[in-house]
Amino acid sequence: MSLTCSHPAMRRSWRSSQQLGAIQLMKEKHDLETEALLSALSDSQRTTKTLREENLQLRDRIRGLEGELDEMRAQIHRSPLRTSMKWTFRESWSSRKVQITDFGLVGAVTCVHVSAAQAVGEYLQLPDDLIKIAAFRKKLEKENASIDARLKSGAKEQLDATREGLKKPLSTRNHVQVLKEEMHTVDRLCTDPQSNVSTFDQICRVSMVHRNFEQTEEVVNNLLEMNAKLDILEEMLSMESQELVGPTSNLLHIHLHINRLEAFRNQIMHQAKQASTSSRQKLARIFERLSQLIVDFETYIMDLARNILHLVRAGYLDVVVNLIEIAEFEGREDEKAIAIRLVEKAAKMDAASKFKSMQANARIIKHYRSKILKTISDTILSAFDKNYDAYNRDPGGFLDNLGWIYQDLIRIESDVAPCFPPSYDMYAFYVKEYHKNLNTTLQRLVGSEPEARILLHLHAWLKEYKKSMKELNVPLELIDPPLLNGEEQSLIEDHLKLIVKKLDEWSTNLMKTEIQEFTMRTTQPEVDSDELYGTQGAVILFQMVSQQIDTAMESGQGAILARVVEEISRAMRGIQDQWTKVVEAELKKQVEKPDDIVPGLAEYCLALANDQMKSADNTEGLLGKLEPLVSEKYRIPTNEKLNDAIDGTLDVAKKSIQTFVAIVFNDLKPATKQLFQAAWYDGIVEQVIVTMKDYTSDQQFVKPLLFELLVEDLLDAFLVTYLTALANSPKLRLPAATERIKADISAVFAFFGEFKPDKELEKHFEITEHNLAMLEASKSMAFLSFWAFAKVHGPCIPFVDGLMKARGDLDRMAVSEVMEAIKCKVKEEGLTDPPEPTIMKEMRCFTRVIAS
């Protein structure tokens, strides 16, 4: 009974299925027809557009030709020689190259700028040519008629083609309208099938139950097989991960199966959105292993991205290509999922539910492309950090070992970039990343406040970098902004500032130690390898100077070297000024508070003089070293600054020797005060000689040149002191005084004879001979003795006046007469001081020094 009753229902269901099938077939047929008509419409539109453009061009040409034809006809009618003008017209048209194509007339017309009279003159040059006018006219009319016929034929063909082209859009419009009406009918039937199929609800339910059974069976089978597939995939991935730089024959295979499993998971999780929480949690646990495999695979992909350069160097270009294929595939899947989500957000849910791929909602967007690029960028940054850390204490070594940048870029351009699609523009990406991370690392280096030589090294390296990138043909826009923002010159300024800072620090610390040793004098001065007094200050100073000079020379820039020399000269001058002040202060203490002074100042003055001479020698050697290496532009300022430094050291050395002599005569004050006094007649000079001999016993510890200077100054100081005392002495007992003077001079001559040749000493002691002559001369002959003295040393009236007053054999009246005669003679002869200063000039200067 039930079977009998069910026959009509089954029959209706079968009929409904047939109707649905017919509707579906009609829909597919209309889709194909619509696509074909749309394609035909598109082709027709393109053809119509082309024909319209050609038609317009031909119309313009026809108008132009017709205008020229009318103008020529008018000229022929206006001309008294119409026959000749027609001949000209024929020649004019024969000079135009006219061609007829399938679409009409296409020609290139070249106008002949000749007047009618000139044309007629060409053909009617002889009287016999007039007979040919009728033939020329007929020929011209024949050519004119031929051209008119061809123009009319071409224009007609073109107009016919244009009419056909215009008919096609009209017919296409009709077809489109018919399609629209049919599509509306199909849409109405699909939207409301119940109006035509009475059992549509039953059909839908049966179809849904059948589809659910199929999907359930598929899900169960996939779940049962998933663990076995995961075992195989995990083993394959583990084997591939063990050797990152090697062949990966299973990479695409692994990705394919993981992608299928992931799509299955996404579908199930999407369908389970309406399920209970416990069901969703259970599904999450079931797919937990798959989720971990997806994470592990992505980790493996990123590991390969980190080793792209290593893979290329090892020859595994196919691995890189496969890697990018996977990234591109995942990128397309991401785009689909994002597009569907946007549709779902913009459309109503019932409209969105029509898309079968709405299950993509459950897909996790992977962004493989951006992740791979980010991994490559991080790898480049890591490479720079690794190299910088490897040379953490040697920035110069870091700069010298950056050649790997150029090697990598060459490899990237030749091998890596071709493995990527053009849209990636990988060469530009790599260049920008290398440049950006290099700039960051160099800023880090500059921020670490490196030594001055490193700044110069960096400045030179930046120039080499620009040159190398230019040789590699790297576009400038890829290395913009430039390294360190293009402020390479600031490195020079930083270098100079650092030199100034370091020189000031070193100078301050050095002088603090040296001045403390000089003023405290707890021990004897050090004796260097040459057995000379000295200190470590000169050695340290020269090391400091040499280091900065060598660094500046390595830069290869004369401007830098000149600036460094200028700063070194400034620092040395500062040290020299400090020494001058210290020596003066210590001498002042020695004179004013002899009981409170620490002994040994004389020895330390000799040590200081030795140090200054050593510095002068070193600076002189440095000057000779630099002179051939510096261009003419910077040679002059460099020489000036170094010579200034040398002069400063010599000044300090001379100051030290003068101070030594001043110390000697400060100790001799008790004895020198007795000169030409009553005790002097008993031999005071012997004490002076003994004291000077004691002070000169350190000869072996002083540079020979300095000792010569010391002896010279000591001799001059003695003579000045002796002669000053003589000029200021009370009345001398003559001839005992002259005998005593001769004995003193003889003893002193013998003392200094140990250090200087007799001939040189005789020049020094010549002044004493003149003085003795003036003391021994009679009143009437005193003028002659003075004149011999004055011709060598100048008038020196105050000194001579004192000397005359010291003579015990002359009273005041006699002294006045002698001096009056001397002054008159000097005035009369216009006698002045000699051009070259003598001991008398030095006597006045030294007297002021001793007095100070």
CSV table of N, CA and C in Angstrom, one decimal, residues 332-436:
chain,number,residue,atom,x,y,z
A,332,ARG,N,48.0,33.8,-2.9
A,332,ARG,CA,46.8,33.8,-3.7
A,332,ARG,C,45.6,33.3,-2.8
A,333,GLU,N,45.9,32.3,-2.0
A,333,GLU,CA,44.9,31.8,-1.1
A,333,GLU,C,44.5,32.8,0.0
A,334,ASP,N,45.5,33.6,0.4
A,334,ASP,CA,45.2,34.7,1.4
A,334,ASP,C,44.3,35.7,0.7
A,335,GLU,N,44.6,36.1,-0.5
A,335,GLU,CA,43.8,37.1,-1.2
A,335,GLU,C,42.4,36.6,-1.4
A,336,LYS,N,42.2,35.3,-1.8
A,336,LYS,CA,40.8,34.8,-1.9
A,336,LYS,C,40.0,34.9,-0.6
A,337,ALA,N,40.7,34.5,0.5
A,337,ALA,CA,40.0,34.5,1.8
A,337,ALA,C,39.7,35.9,2.2
A,338,ILE,N,40.6,36.9,1.9
A,338,ILE,CA,40.3,38.3,2.3
A,338,ILE,C,39.2,38.8,1.4
A,339,ALA,N,39.2,38.5,0.1
A,339,ALA,CA,38.1,39.0,-0.7
A,339,ALA,C,36.8,38.5,-0.3
A,340,ILE,N,36.7,37.2,0.0
A,340,ILE,CA,35.4,36.6,0.4
A,340,ILE,C,34.9,37.2,1.7
A,341,ARG,N,35.8,37.5,2.6
A,341,ARG,CA,35.4,38.2,3.9
A,341,ARG,C,34.9,39.6,3.6
A,342,LEU,N,35.5,40.2,2.7
A,342,LEU,CA,35.0,41.6,2.3
A,342,LEU,C,33.7,41.5,1.7
A,343,VAL,N,33.4,40.5,0.9
A,343,VAL,CA,32.1,40.3,0.3
A,343,VAL,C,31.1,40.0,1.4
A,344,GLU,N,31.5,39.1,2.3
A,344,GLU,CA,30.6,38.8,3.4
A,344,GLU,C,30.2,40.0,4.2
A,345,LYS,N,31.2,40.9,4.5
A,345,LYS,CA,31.0,42.0,5.3
A,345,LYS,C,30.1,43.1,4.5
A,346,ALA,N,30.3,43.2,3.2
A,346,ALA,CA,29.6,44.2,2.4
A,346,ALA,C,28.2,43.7,2.0
A,347,ALA,N,28.0,42.4,1.8
A,347,ALA,CA,26.7,41.9,1.3
A,347,ALA,C,25.9,41.3,2.5
A,348,LYS,N,24.7,41.0,2.2
A,348,LYS,CA,23.8,40.3,3.2
A,348,LYS,C,24.3,38.9,3.3
A,349,MET,N,23.9,38.3,4.4
A,349,MET,CA,24.4,36.9,4.7
A,349,MET,C,23.7,36.0,3.7
A,350,ASP,N,22.5,36.2,3.3
A,350,ASP,CA,21.9,35.3,2.4
A,350,ASP,C,22.5,35.4,1.0
A,351,ALA,N,23.0,36.6,0.6
A,351,ALA,CA,23.7,36.7,-0.6
A,351,ALA,C,25.1,36.0,-0.5
A,352,ALA,N,25.7,36.2,0.6
A,352,ALA,CA,27.1,35.7,0.8
A,352,ALA,C,27.0,34.2,0.9
A,353,SER,N,25.9,33.6,1.4
A,353,SER,CA,25.9,32.2,1.6
A,353,SER,C,25.8,31.4,0.2
A,354,LYS,N,25.6,32.2,-0.9
A,354,LYS,CA,25.6,31.5,-2.2
A,354,LYS,C,27.0,31.0,-2.6
A,355,PHE,N,28.0,31.6,-2.0
A,355,PHE,CA,29.4,31.3,-2.4
A,355,PHE,C,29.8,30.0,-1.6
A,356,LYS,N,30.1,29.0,-2.4
A,356,LYS,CA,30.5,27.7,-1.8
A,356,LYS,C,31.8,27.9,-1.0
A,357,SER,N,32.7,28.8,-1.5
A,357,SER,CA,34.0,29.0,-0.8
A,357,SER,C,34.0,29.9,0.4
A,358,MET,N,32.8,30.1,0.9
A,358,MET,CA,32.7,30.9,2.1
A,358,MET,C,33.3,30.1,3.3
A,359,GLN,N,33.6,28.9,3.1
A,359,GLN,CA,34.3,28.1,4.2
A,359,GLN,C,35.7,28.7,4.4
A,360,ALA,N,36.2,29.5,3.5
A,360,ALA,CA,37.5,30.2,3.6
A,360,ALA,C,37.5,31.1,4.8
A,361,ASN,N,36.4,31.4,5.4
A,361,ASN,CA,36.3,32.2,6.6
A,361,ASN,C,37.2,31.6,7.7
A,362,ALA,N,37.3,30.3,7.7
A,362,ALA,CA,38.1,29.7,8.8
A,362,ALA,C,39.6,29.7,8.5
A,363,ARG,N,40.0,30.1,7.3
A,363,ARG,CA,41.5,30.1,7.0
A,363,ARG,C,42.2,31.2,7.8
A,364,ILE,N,43.4,30.8,8.3
A,364,ILE,CA,44.3,31.7,9.0
A,364,ILE,C,45.2,32.4,7.9
A,365,ILE,N,45.1,33.7,7.8
A,365,ILE,CA,45.9,34.4,6.8
A,365,ILE,C,47.4,34.3,7.2
A,366,LYS,N,48.2,33.9,6.2
A,366,LYS,CA,49.6,33.5,6.5
A,366,LYS,C,50.6,34.6,6.2
A,367,HIS,N,50.3,35.4,5.2
A,367,HIS,CA,51.2,36.5,4.8
A,367,HIS,C,52.7,36.0,4.6
A,368,TYR,N,52.8,34.9,3.8
A,368,TYR,CA,54.1,34.3,3.6
A,368,TYR,C,55.1,35.3,3.0
A,369,ARG,N,54.6,36.0,2.0
A,369,ARG,CA,55.5,36.9,1.3
A,369,ARG,C,56.1,38.0,2.2
A,370,SER,N,55.3,38.6,3.0
A,370,SER,CA,55.8,39.6,3.9
A,370,SER,C,56.7,39.0,5.0
A,371,LYS,N,56.3,37.8,5.4
A,371,LYS,CA,57.1,37.1,6.4
A,371,LYS,C,58.5,36.7,5.9
A,372,ILE,N,58.5,36.3,4.6
A,372,ILE,CA,59.8,35.9,4.0
A,372,ILE,C,60.7,37.1,3.9
A,373,LEU,N,60.1,38.2,3.4
A,373,LEU,CA,60.9,39.5,3.2
A,373,LEU,C,61.4,40.0,4.6
A,374,LYS,N,60.5,39.9,5.6
A,374,LYS,CA,60.9,40.3,7.0
A,374,LYS,C,62.0,39.4,7.5
A,375,THR,N,62.0,38.1,7.2
A,375,THR,CA,63.0,37.2,7.6
A,375,THR,C,64.4,37.5,6.9
A,376,ILE,N,64.3,37.8,5.6
A,376,ILE,CA,65.5,38.2,4.9
A,376,ILE,C,66.1,39.5,5.5
A,377,SER,N,65.2,40.4,5.8
A,377,SER,CA,65.7,41.7,6.4
A,377,SER,C,66.4,41.4,7.8
A,378,ASP,N,65.7,40.6,8.6
A,378,ASP,CA,66.3,40.2,9.9
A,378,ASP,C,67.6,39.5,9.7
A,379,THR,N,67.7,38.7,8.7
A,379,THR,CA,69.0,37.9,8.5
A,379,THR,C,70.1,38.9,8.1
A,380,ILE,N,69.8,39.9,7.3
A,380,ILE,CA,70.8,40.9,6.9
A,380,ILE,C,71.2,41.7,8.2
A,381,LEU,N,70.3,42.1,9.0
A,381,LEU,CA,70.6,42.8,10.2
A,381,LEU,C,71.5,41.9,11.1
A,382,SER,N,71.1,40.7,11.2
A,382,SER,CA,71.9,39.8,12.1
A,382,SER,C,73.3,39.6,11.6
A,383,ALA,N,73.5,39.6,10.2
A,383,ALA,CA,74.8,39.5,9.7
A,383,ALA,C,75.7,40.7,10.0
A,384,PHE,N,75.1,41.9,10.0
A,384,PHE,CA,75.8,43.1,10.3
A,384,PHE,C,76.2,43.1,11.8
A,385,ASP,N,75.2,42.7,12.6
A,385,ASP,CA,75.4,42.7,14.1
A,385,ASP,C,76.5,41.7,14.4
A,386,LYS,N,76.5,40.5,13.8
A,386,LYS,CA,77.5,39.5,14.0
A,386,LYS,C,78.9,40.0,13.7
A,387,ASN,N,79.0,40.6,12.5
A,387,ASN,CA,80.3,41.1,12.1
A,387,ASN,C,80.8,42.2,13.0
A,388,TYR,N,79.9,43.1,13.4
A,388,TYR,CA,80.3,44.2,14.3
A,388,TYR,C,80.7,43.7,15.7
A,389,ASP,N,80.0,42.7,16.2
A,389,ASP,CA,80.3,42.2,17.5
A,389,ASP,C,81.6,41.4,17.4
A,390,ALA,N,81.9,40.8,16.3
A,390,ALA,CA,83.2,40.0,16.1
A,390,ALA,C,84.4,41.0,16.2
A,391,TYR,N,84.2,42.2,15.8
A,391,TYR,CA,85.3,43.2,15.9
A,391,TYR,C,84.9,44.3,16.9
A,392,ASN,N,84.3,43.9,18.0
A,392,ASN,CA,83.8,44.9,18.9
A,392,ASN,C,84.9,45.8,19.4
A,393,ARG,N,86.1,45.3,19.6
A,393,ARG,CA,87.3,46.1,20.1
A,393,ARG,C,88.2,46.5,19.0
A,394,ASP,N,87.8,46.3,17.8
A,394,ASP,CA,88.6,46.7,16.6
A,394,ASP,C,87.7,47.2,15.5
A,395,PRO,N,87.2,48.5,15.7
A,395,PRO,CA,86.3,49.0,14.6
A,395,PRO,C,87.0,49.1,13.3
A,396,GLY,N,88.3,49.4,13.3
A,396,GLY,CA,89.0,49.4,12.0
A,396,GLY,C,89.0,48.1,11.3
A,397,GLY,N,89.2,47.0,12.1
A,397,GLY,CA,89.1,45.7,11.5
A,397,GLY,C,87.7,45.4,10.9
A,398,PHE,N,86.6,45.9,11.6
A,398,PHE,CA,85.3,45.8,11.1
A,398,PHE,C,85.1,46.4,9.7
A,399,LEU,N,85.6,47.7,9.6
A,399,LEU,CA,85.5,48.4,8.3
A,399,LEU,C,86.3,47.7,7.2
A,400,ASP,N,87.5,47.1,7.6
A,400,ASP,CA,88.3,46.5,6.6
A,400,ASP,C,87.8,45.2,6.1
A,401,ASN,N,86.8,44.6,6.9
A,401,ASN,CA,86.3,43.3,6.5
A,401,ASN,C,84.8,43.4,6.1
A,402,LEU,N,84.4,44.5,5.5
A,402,LEU,CA,83.1,44.6,4.9
A,402,LEU,C,83.0,44.3,3.5
A,403,GLY,N,84.0,43.7,2.9
A,403,GLY,CA,84.0,43.4,1.5
A,403,GLY,C,82.9,42.4,1.2
A,404,TRP,N,82.5,41.6,2.2
A,404,TRP,CA,81.4,40.6,1.9
A,404,TRP,C,80.1,41.3,1.4
A,405,ILE,N,79.9,42.6,1.7
A,405,ILE,CA,78.7,43.2,1.2
A,405,ILE,C,78.7,43.2,-0.3
A,406,TYR,N,79.8,43.6,-0.9
A,406,TYR,CA,79.8,43.7,-2.4
A,406,TYR,C,79.7,42.3,-3.0
A,407,GLN,N,80.4,41.3,-2.4
A,407,GLN,CA,80.3,39.9,-2.9
A,407,GLN,C,78.8,39.4,-2.8
A,408,ASP,N,78.1,39.7,-1.7
A,408,ASP,CA,76.7,39.3,-1.6
A,408,ASP,C,75.9,40.0,-2.7
A,409,LEU,N,76.1,41.3,-2.9
A,409,LEU,CA,75.3,42.0,-3.9
A,409,LEU,C,75.5,41.4,-5.3
A,410,ILE,N,76.7,41.1,-5.6
A,410,ILE,CA,77.0,40.5,-6.9
A,410,ILE,C,76.3,39.2,-7.1
A,411,ARG,N,76.3,38.3,-6.0
A,411,ARG,CA,75.7,37.0,-6.0
A,411,ARG,C,74.2,37.2,-6.1
A,412,ILE,N,73.6,38.2,-5.4
A,412,ILE,CA,72.2,38.4,-5.4
A,412,ILE,C,71.7,38.8,-6.8
A,413,GLU,N,72.5,39.7,-7.4
A,413,GLU,CA,72.1,40.2,-8.7
A,413,GLU,C,72.1,39.1,-9.8
A,414,SER,N,73.1,38.2,-9.7
A,414,SER,CA,73.3,37.2,-10.7
A,414,SER,C,72.5,36.0,-10.5
A,415,ASP,N,72.3,35.6,-9.2
A,415,ASP,CA,71.7,34.3,-9.0
A,415,ASP,C,70.4,34.3,-8.1
A,416,VAL,N,70.3,35.2,-7.2
A,416,VAL,CA,69.2,35.2,-6.3
A,416,VAL,C,68.0,35.9,-6.9
A,417,ALA,N,68.2,37.1,-7.4
A,417,ALA,CA,67.0,37.9,-8.0
A,417,ALA,C,66.3,37.1,-9.1
A,418,PRO,N,67.0,36.4,-10.0
A,418,PRO,CA,66.2,35.6,-11.0
A,418,PRO,C,65.3,34.5,-10.5
A,419,CYS,N,65.5,34.1,-9.2
A,419,CYS,CA,64.7,33.1,-8.6
A,419,CYS,C,63.3,33.6,-8.2
A,420,PHE,N,63.2,34.9,-8.1
A,420,PHE,CA,62.0,35.6,-7.6
A,420,PHE,C,61.2,36.2,-8.8
A,421,PRO,N,59.9,36.3,-8.7
A,421,PRO,CA,59.1,37.0,-9.7
A,421,PRO,C,59.5,38.4,-9.8
A,422,PRO,N,59.3,39.0,-11.0
A,422,PRO,CA,59.7,40.4,-11.1
A,422,PRO,C,59.1,41.4,-10.2
A,423,SER,N,57.8,41.0,-9.7
A,423,SER,CA,57.1,41.9,-8.8
A,423,SER,C,57.8,42.1,-7.5
A,424,TYR,N,58.7,41.1,-7.1
A,424,TYR,CA,59.4,41.2,-5.8
A,424,TYR,C,60.5,42.3,-5.9
A,425,ASP,N,61.1,42.5,-7.1
A,425,ASP,CA,62.2,43.4,-7.3
A,425,ASP,C,63.2,43.1,-6.2
A,426,MET,N,63.7,41.9,-6.1
A,426,MET,CA,64.6,41.5,-5.0
A,426,MET,C,65.9,42.2,-5.0
A,427,TYR,N,66.5,42.5,-6.1
A,427,TYR,CA,67.8,43.1,-6.1
A,427,TYR,C,67.7,44.5,-5.4
A,428,ALA,N,66.6,45.2,-5.8
A,428,ALA,CA,66.4,46.5,-5.1
A,428,ALA,C,66.2,46.3,-3.6
A,429,PHE,N,65.4,45.3,-3.3
A,429,PHE,CA,65.1,45.1,-1.9
A,429,PHE,C,66.4,44.8,-1.1
A,430,TYR,N,67.2,43.9,-1.6
A,430,TYR,CA,68.4,43.5,-0.9
A,430,TYR,C,69.4,44.7,-0.8
A,431,VAL,N,69.5,45.5,-1.9
A,431,VAL,CA,70.4,46.7,-1.8
A,431,VAL,C,69.9,47.6,-0.8
A,432,LYS,N,68.6,47.9,-0.7
A,432,LYS,CA,68.1,48.8,0.3
A,432,LYS,C,68.3,48.3,1.7
A,433,GLU,N,68.1,47.0,1.9
A,433,GLU,CA,68.3,46.4,3.2
A,433,GLU,C,69.7,46.5,3.7
A,434,TYR,N,70.6,46.1,2.7
A,434,TYR,CA,72.1,46.2,3.1
A,434,TYR,C,72.5,47.6,3.4
A,435,HIS,N,72.0,48.5,2.6
A,435,HIS,CA,72.4,49.9,2.8
A,435,HIS,C,71.8,50.4,4.1
A,436,LYS,N,70.5,50.1,4.4
A,436,LYS,CA,69.9,50.6,5.6
A,436,LYS,C,70.6,50.0,6.9
